[in-house]
XYZ file of C-alpha atoms in Angstrom:
507
model
C -12.627 54.948 -17.082
C -14.729 52.265 -18.769
C -15.943 50.603 -15.533
C -14.134 47.300 -16.162
C -10.916 47.747 -14.164
C -9.662 49.916 -11.343
C -6.682 52.238 -11.819
C -4.097 52.340 -9.018
C -5.224 55.829 -8.009
C -8.963 55.314 -8.422
C -9.578 54.910 -4.677
C -7.800 56.576 -1.777
C -6.927 54.161 1.063
C -8.138 55.582 4.376
C -7.370 52.663 6.684
C -6.566 48.941 7.106
C -8.535 46.351 9.033
C -7.513 42.807 9.926
C -10.132 40.245 8.858
C -9.309 36.906 10.549
C -10.867 33.694 9.227
C -14.083 32.541 10.836
C -13.485 29.612 13.214
C -15.924 27.613 11.093
C -13.179 27.165 8.502
C -11.867 24.315 10.698
C -14.903 22.246 9.645
C -13.986 22.597 5.982
C -10.334 21.581 5.942
C -9.429 18.026 5.125
C -12.716 17.175 3.412
C -10.901 15.118 0.760
C -8.952 12.967 3.229
C -9.576 9.268 3.701
C -8.421 7.563 6.896
C -5.441 6.172 4.962
C -4.335 9.525 3.524
C -4.878 11.252 6.880
C -2.678 8.743 8.724
C -0.046 9.036 5.956
C 0.122 12.792 6.623
C 0.893 12.098 10.281
C 3.531 9.540 9.328
C 5.131 12.310 7.239
C 5.652 14.295 10.432
C 7.355 11.342 12.086
C 9.665 10.897 9.103
C 10.515 14.619 9.149
C 11.368 14.223 12.850
C 13.874 11.429 11.967
C 11.818 8.769 13.758
C 13.026 5.199 13.488
C 9.482 3.897 14.071
C 5.938 5.229 13.788
C 3.146 3.292 15.530
C -0.536 3.619 14.526
C -2.725 2.361 17.373
C -6.497 1.829 17.519
C -7.732 2.096 21.105
C -10.861 0.086 21.878
C -13.189 0.862 24.777
C -16.491 -0.882 25.488
C -16.223 -2.664 22.147
C -15.827 0.487 20.037
C -12.902 2.446 18.621
C -12.500 5.224 21.162
C -9.240 6.814 20.023
C -6.549 6.663 17.353
C -2.941 7.298 18.339
C 0.084 7.933 16.143
C 3.322 7.700 18.118
C 6.913 8.191 16.951
C 10.374 8.225 18.511
C 11.607 11.235 16.543
C 13.496 14.222 17.910
C 10.405 15.708 19.558
C 9.374 19.343 19.952
C 10.044 22.124 22.407
C 7.631 24.893 23.358
C 8.093 27.082 20.278
C 8.148 24.147 17.884
C 4.901 22.663 19.126
C 3.191 26.059 18.954
C 4.421 26.417 15.371
C 3.129 22.922 14.548
C -0.360 23.834 15.805
C -0.458 27.005 13.725
C -2.633 26.619 10.648
C -0.867 27.241 7.343
C 2.710 27.591 8.565
C 4.803 26.108 5.708
C 7.721 23.848 6.526
C 10.984 25.486 5.597
C 13.269 22.443 5.390
C 13.771 21.406 1.759
C 13.882 17.737 2.703
C 10.615 17.879 4.683
C 7.712 15.772 3.416
C 5.249 18.401 4.604
C 4.751 21.416 2.359
C 1.765 23.638 3.149
C 1.761 23.500 6.940
C -1.835 22.312 7.240
C -1.298 18.526 7.130
C -1.545 17.853 10.865
C -4.724 19.864 11.259
C -6.516 18.903 8.032
C -5.695 15.205 8.475
C -6.794 15.177 12.112
C -10.014 17.137 11.776
C -11.060 15.064 8.773
C -11.315 12.116 11.192
C -11.777 13.518 14.711
C -13.314 16.330 16.735
C -10.284 16.765 18.992
C -6.567 16.874 18.176
C -4.037 16.448 20.989
C -0.275 16.654 20.431
C 2.173 15.542 23.145
C 5.904 15.806 22.636
C 9.285 16.090 24.315
C 12.862 16.452 23.302
C 15.660 14.501 24.939
C 16.116 17.459 27.293
C 13.597 20.026 28.430
C 9.998 19.882 29.632
C 7.327 17.842 27.918
C 4.826 19.855 25.881
C 1.144 19.245 25.261
C -1.387 21.086 23.112
C -5.026 20.442 22.236
C -7.228 21.945 19.548
C -10.935 21.366 18.863
C -12.696 21.176 15.513
C -15.773 22.919 16.902
C -17.326 23.916 20.202
C -15.084 24.615 23.196
C -11.737 26.035 22.120
C -12.585 25.711 18.428
C -11.098 27.863 15.717
C -7.582 29.091 16.279
C -7.267 28.654 20.031
C -4.907 26.024 21.330
C -5.050 24.626 24.869
C -1.794 24.175 26.773
C -1.759 20.904 28.729
C -0.251 20.067 32.118
C 3.395 18.926 31.553
C 3.170 16.308 34.322
C 0.180 14.625 32.670
C 1.968 14.775 29.320
C 5.054 13.110 30.840
C 2.919 10.352 32.315
C 1.253 9.654 28.962
C 4.556 9.556 27.112
C 6.156 7.286 29.736
C 3.785 4.362 29.150
C 5.411 1.285 27.543
C 5.457 0.941 23.768
C 6.111 -2.235 21.755
C 9.809 -2.340 20.943
C 10.668 1.343 21.321
C 10.865 4.203 23.808
C 9.413 7.717 23.816
C 12.093 9.311 26.000
C 11.944 11.653 23.071
C 9.267 11.729 20.420
C 5.730 12.815 19.638
C 2.256 11.373 20.235
C -0.827 12.479 18.317
C -4.273 11.618 19.706
C -7.535 11.704 17.782
C -10.612 11.782 20.018
C -14.257 12.202 19.144
C -13.797 10.045 16.077
C -16.138 10.935 13.223
C -15.564 8.209 10.620
C -15.715 5.018 12.695
C -18.749 2.735 13.179
C -21.103 3.629 16.013
C -22.417 0.088 16.482
C -22.132 -1.401 19.980
C -21.622 -4.845 18.438
C -17.935 -5.761 18.978
C -18.025 -7.922 15.825
C -18.732 -4.826 13.723
C -15.802 -2.989 15.291
C -13.462 -5.964 14.914
C -14.305 -6.382 11.226
C -13.876 -2.665 10.601
C -10.521 -2.438 12.385
C -9.169 -5.512 10.609
C -10.198 -4.080 7.254
C -8.707 -0.668 8.024
C -5.460 -2.188 9.268
C -5.194 -4.053 5.980
C -6.004 -0.896 3.983
C -3.424 1.088 5.938
C -0.714 -1.532 5.438
C -1.293 -1.454 1.694
C -1.554 2.334 1.434
C 1.407 3.151 3.669
C 3.453 0.332 2.142
C 3.020 1.959 -1.267
C 3.354 5.616 -0.253
C 6.492 5.068 1.841
C 7.977 2.068 0.018
C 11.316 3.764 -0.654
C 11.745 4.841 2.956
C 10.698 1.412 4.270
C 12.930 -0.463 1.857
C 15.877 1.771 2.719
C 15.376 1.177 6.445
C 14.875 4.880 7.178
C 11.693 4.213 9.141
C 9.487 1.344 10.299
C 5.707 1.679 10.439
C 3.719 -0.510 12.827
C 0.028 -0.983 13.670
C -1.637 -2.501 16.697
C -4.859 -2.502 18.719
C -5.031 -1.616 22.412
C -7.952 -2.808 24.548
C -8.445 -0.111 27.174
C -10.828 -2.287 29.184
C -8.315 -5.147 29.460
C -5.297 -2.776 29.452
C -3.435 -4.866 26.908
C -2.280 -4.520 23.331
C -2.640 -7.042 20.527
C -0.284 -8.322 17.861
C 1.941 -5.722 16.190
C 1.794 -5.659 12.375
C 4.635 -4.039 10.463
C 4.120 -2.387 7.102
C 6.052 -3.975 4.242
C 7.197 -1.901 1.249
C 5.066 -2.223 -1.892
C 7.272 -1.096 -4.777
C 5.315 -0.412 -8.006
C 8.509 -1.091 -9.984
C 9.529 -4.379 -8.297
C 9.360 -6.717 -11.269
C 11.928 -9.532 -11.500
C 12.451 -9.177 -15.244
C 11.793 -6.284 -17.588
C 8.952 -6.490 -20.059
C 11.047 -5.158 -22.949
C 14.765 -5.313 -23.758
C 16.551 -2.043 -23.131
C 14.129 -0.846 -20.465
C 14.013 0.867 -18.062
C 15.332 3.920 -19.866
C 15.902 7.385 -18.464
C 14.262 10.038 -20.625
C 14.869 13.736 -20.190
C 12.327 16.525 -20.565
C 13.812 19.991 -21.116
C 11.667 22.171 -18.887
C 12.459 25.889 -18.848
C 16.042 26.130 -17.564
C 16.275 22.610 -16.144
C 16.203 18.970 -17.227
C 13.577 16.687 -15.696
C 14.616 12.998 -15.782
C 11.936 10.317 -16.075
C 12.725 6.662 -15.427
C 10.496 4.767 -17.841
C 9.650 1.136 -17.058
C 7.694 -1.604 -18.831
C 6.263 -4.429 -16.755
C 6.216 -7.952 -18.238
C 2.881 -8.979 -19.720
C 0.456 -11.059 -17.660
C 2.063 -10.340 -14.303
C 0.177 -11.497 -11.208
C 2.542 -9.749 -8.789
C 0.941 -7.720 -5.996
C 3.558 -5.068 -6.804
C 1.850 -4.743 -10.190
C -1.711 -4.930 -8.877
C -1.087 -2.641 -5.866
C -3.708 -3.977 -3.478
C -6.347 -4.895 -5.984
C -6.607 -1.620 -7.914
C -7.470 -1.780 -11.610
C -4.130 -2.180 -13.374
C -5.358 0.036 -16.205
C -5.615 2.905 -13.705
C -2.069 2.273 -12.475
C -0.282 3.084 -15.718
C 1.446 6.439 -15.991
C 3.598 8.640 -13.802
C 4.658 7.842 -10.232
C 5.676 11.140 -8.741
C 7.904 11.343 -5.654
C 9.109 14.104 -3.404
C 11.924 13.257 -0.988
C 11.244 9.548 -1.620
C 7.582 9.882 -0.599
C 5.101 8.829 -3.303
C 2.651 11.647 -4.029
C 0.842 10.298 -7.075
C 0.443 6.723 -8.331
C -0.500 6.505 -11.980
C -2.150 8.711 -14.581
C -0.449 10.478 -17.464
C -1.140 14.017 -16.243
C -2.529 15.181 -19.571
C 0.550 14.082 -21.532
C -1.321 11.179 -23.134
C -4.427 9.096 -22.471
C -4.826 5.924 -20.421
C -5.536 2.902 -22.598
C -5.668 -0.826 -21.895
C -2.694 -1.374 -24.199
C -0.502 0.938 -22.071
C -1.226 -0.727 -18.727
C 2.363 -2.071 -18.506
C 3.963 1.411 -18.739
C 5.028 3.178 -15.528
C 7.435 6.095 -15.227
C 8.787 7.663 -12.033
C 9.726 11.306 -11.542
C 11.375 12.886 -8.490
C 10.179 16.469 -8.208
C 12.144 18.010 -5.334
C 14.418 19.832 -7.809
C 11.556 20.752 -10.146
C 8.770 22.025 -7.905
C 7.983 24.798 -10.380
C 6.585 22.216 -12.784
C 4.097 20.682 -10.358
C 1.243 21.694 -8.088
C 0.272 19.477 -5.129
C -3.018 19.119 -3.344
C -2.955 19.844 0.388
C -3.842 16.215 1.113
C -0.876 15.040 -1.054
C -3.466 12.967 -2.903
C -2.487 14.167 -6.351
C -0.072 16.209 -8.415
C -0.770 18.340 -11.483
C 1.767 19.283 -14.125
C 1.970 22.791 -15.550
C 1.386 23.165 -19.301
C 5.052 23.840 -20.120
C 6.100 20.577 -18.456
C 3.423 18.574 -20.277
C 4.777 19.817 -23.607
C 8.357 19.128 -22.502
C 7.498 15.509 -21.652
C 5.860 15.042 -25.036
C 9.245 15.895 -26.577
C 11.382 13.926 -24.101
C 13.929 11.377 -25.294
C 16.577 9.051 -23.866
C 20.318 9.043 -24.427
C 19.973 6.429 -27.183
C 17.409 8.598 -28.984
C 14.249 6.746 -27.910
C 11.337 9.193 -27.787
C 8.526 9.228 -25.260
C 6.099 8.180 -28.004
C 8.340 5.214 -28.841
C 8.378 4.228 -25.165
C 4.586 4.089 -25.165
C 4.666 2.099 -28.396
C 7.080 -0.424 -26.873
C 4.767 -0.913 -23.874
C 1.794 -1.440 -26.199
C 3.738 -4.034 -28.194
C 4.617 -6.024 -25.033
C 0.942 -6.038 -24.075
C -0.101 -7.290 -27.539
C 2.529 -10.015 -27.597
C 1.519 -11.201 -24.117
C -2.089 -11.531 -25.293
C -0.981 -13.554 -28.312
C 0.931 -15.971 -26.097
C -2.134 -16.478 -23.920
C -4.306 -17.346 -26.928
C -1.856 -20.038 -28.082
C -1.791 -21.904 -24.757
C -3.459 -25.295 -24.506
C -6.839 -25.174 -22.716
C -6.946 -26.907 -19.318
C -9.597 -28.322 -17.040
C -11.022 -25.758 -14.615
C -9.670 -25.767 -11.026
C -12.133 -26.698 -8.306
C -12.169 -26.839 -4.525
C -8.900 -26.639 -2.607
C -7.211 -23.859 -4.565
C -7.217 -20.297 -3.248
C -9.516 -17.834 -5.096
C -6.555 -15.670 -6.071
C -4.876 -18.685 -7.733
C -8.070 -19.527 -9.615
C -8.274 -15.946 -10.900
C -4.661 -16.124 -12.109
C -5.329 -19.430 -13.885
C -8.467 -17.994 -15.498
C -6.572 -14.944 -16.677
C -3.618 -16.876 -18.108
C -5.303 -20.047 -19.423
C -8.440 -21.007 -21.287
C -10.592 -23.619 -19.535
C -12.072 -26.556 -21.438
C -15.780 -25.773 -21.676
C -18.396 -28.131 -20.279
C -15.927 -30.062 -18.104
C -16.139 -30.727 -14.362
C -13.411 -29.037 -12.259
C -10.476 -30.809 -10.629
C -10.613 -30.665 -6.808
C -7.587 -30.990 -4.536
C -7.993 -32.068 -0.938
C -6.159 -33.669 1.956
C -7.176 -37.172 3.037
C -5.534 -39.829 5.155
C -4.602 -42.530 2.660
C -4.092 -46.244 3.325
C -0.476 -45.973 2.171
C 2.449 -43.574 2.643
C 2.425 -42.221 -0.899
C 1.994 -38.438 -1.172
C -0.493 -38.236 -4.068
C -3.398 -40.400 -5.209
C -5.332 -39.758 -8.421
C -9.097 -40.339 -8.332
C -10.004 -39.899 -12.017
C -13.627 -40.992 -11.607
C -14.409 -38.179 -9.146
C -11.884 -35.686 -10.554
C -10.065 -35.370 -7.236
C -6.342 -35.149 -6.544
C -5.865 -36.547 -3.035
C -2.918 -35.427 -0.899
C -1.910 -37.666 1.966
C -2.902 -35.945 5.224
C -0.029 -37.728 7.017
C 2.277 -35.072 5.564
C -0.027 -32.066 5.983
C 1.446 -30.700 9.208
C 4.984 -30.950 7.810
C 4.040 -29.257 4.528
C 2.289 -26.431 6.417
C 5.184 -26.159 8.907
C 2.701 -26.483 11.740
C 0.546 -23.554 10.594
C -3.248 -23.673 10.753
C -4.808 -25.934 8.146
C -7.661 -24.809 5.905
C -9.558 -25.720 2.768
C -7.283 -23.571 0.615
C -3.998 -24.093 2.473
C -0.623 -24.880 0.845
C -1.472 -22.789 -2.277
C 1.980 -23.100 -3.826
C 2.146 -26.924 -3.499
C -1.440 -27.376 -4.690
C -0.989 -25.090 -7.702
C 2.161 -26.899 -8.805
C 0.394 -30.263 -8.470
C -2.639 -28.981 -10.415
C -0.419 -27.879 -13.301
C 1.456 -31.213 -13.222
C -1.536 -33.567 -12.965
C -4.311 -31.643 -14.737
C -4.045 -33.410 -18.120
C -4.166 -36.838 -16.392
C -7.878 -36.177 -15.740
C -8.711 -35.386 -19.379
C -10.505 -37.848 -21.645
C -11.753 -41.331 -21.011
C -8.523 -43.232 -21.601
C -5.829 -43.676 -18.970
C -3.014 -45.050 -21.091
C 0.316 -46.666 -20.289
C 2.180 -43.369 -20.635
C -0.177 -41.632 -18.175
C 0.152 -44.506 -15.703
C 3.934 -44.425 -15.977
C 4.009 -40.652 -15.373
C 1.734 -40.939 -12.319
C 3.945 -43.685 -10.856
C 7.125 -41.677 -11.553
C 5.766 -38.450 -10.050
C 4.403 -40.236 -6.982
C 7.737 -41.922 -6.307
C 9.642 -38.625 -6.419
C 7.002 -36.554 -4.615
C 6.695 -39.127 -1.838
C 10.451 -39.013 -1.294
C 10.252 -35.192 -1.050
C 7.255 -35.369 1.306
C 9.056 -37.917 3.487
C 12.065 -35.586 3.702
C 9.763 -32.736 4.801
C 8.133 -35.058 7.358
C 11.468 -36.114 8.870
C 12.804 -32.560 8.958
C 9.645 -31.259 10.636
C 9.739 -34.018 13.295
C 13.491 -33.732 13.817
C 14.287 -37.234 12.631
């Protein structure tokens, strides 16, 4: 013996003792969850239960968020199933399940709340209710069994557009991550922001399932003091590959990585240069961080972007995105418990480096093609004619797009666009002296289709008019050709505006 390793027979076993985890471990799980990732984990359970709809509800009481509810109309759970669901670390056995480790419900819930309540019922059989605490009374690995009659009553309340004759309800109480302010304005702002964040996050994570109609995801707010719910928002799919035209001829291509005894297909895409699509930007994230692999399991997005050690992220590769479905290749990937990231094993990284498509294109050539599209797009931008800067009346997002795509003439005053009741029925009036493009307010309601007016309303119409009229404001001279163009455009645009006016008023 050299003291560095134990032989099998070095020690004689004289007994075995069971060493259960300390209940305090409940405080540690889920530390890396955000509200968005935690709710996504609960939506996973609804999808696994074949729900047609999952509702995320914020319950307000005395001006504060008192509870979060996640309700689905899936197949529900019986007594044994709900006990299994409350067990920490019980892996899901179904291959098609979105859950993997068996800790999602607990880690997601206790990352946000002190109390987790699960109510469920199948189409037949008694309703089941369980409650578990993060700390204090009943904390650790104890699970309270709830009165079936009270569970039935809770499940029987009306839901917007669906029924819970069967299904599951998850309640988070003792919320830990929500504002404590008693000012209702603080709560309202927070809830509105979180609803927006959730719609973007869930729209991306579940975009395949939403687009395929396999599930709908809804959000609303319920005022417990007034006993009424607000407007229901539905989550729209946000597909990171939803470009209308490819950035490079011949793409997307399917490349194959030979990994151990299997082939791992990768669908390699190149976005067009200079895209302003929200499918490219993905809710305002840096587009440079969004290049790389999009990894899915059972059509659920696990990882959005990053090259996983295969190559490095560079600005010139920001248009390259490749998707991989891993359900048949789980041996090549390791997932975090929060499903917030995926790592590739070393053998798979090397296999991807050597991947190629059926026409012989290598992975390195794919990256080179994406870099070339990016360079060519930048060249096209530099050759464009500078324009006057946009001023008031155009939405900030439009101004950012114009600034990104076009060079502004330096030292020039901006061109404003605003509605004003004109003395005639023409649609557009050019005020060159004040650099204002006036739109006739007589047509405003028809153009907006009766929607609320605002300083930056009608962004599409205003942007098109800015691009059409912008050069009319340049220079001191207003020549015959400019005057003829303005008269021509006004004649045609007024006819179009009049048609909108008559259609809106039913004439």
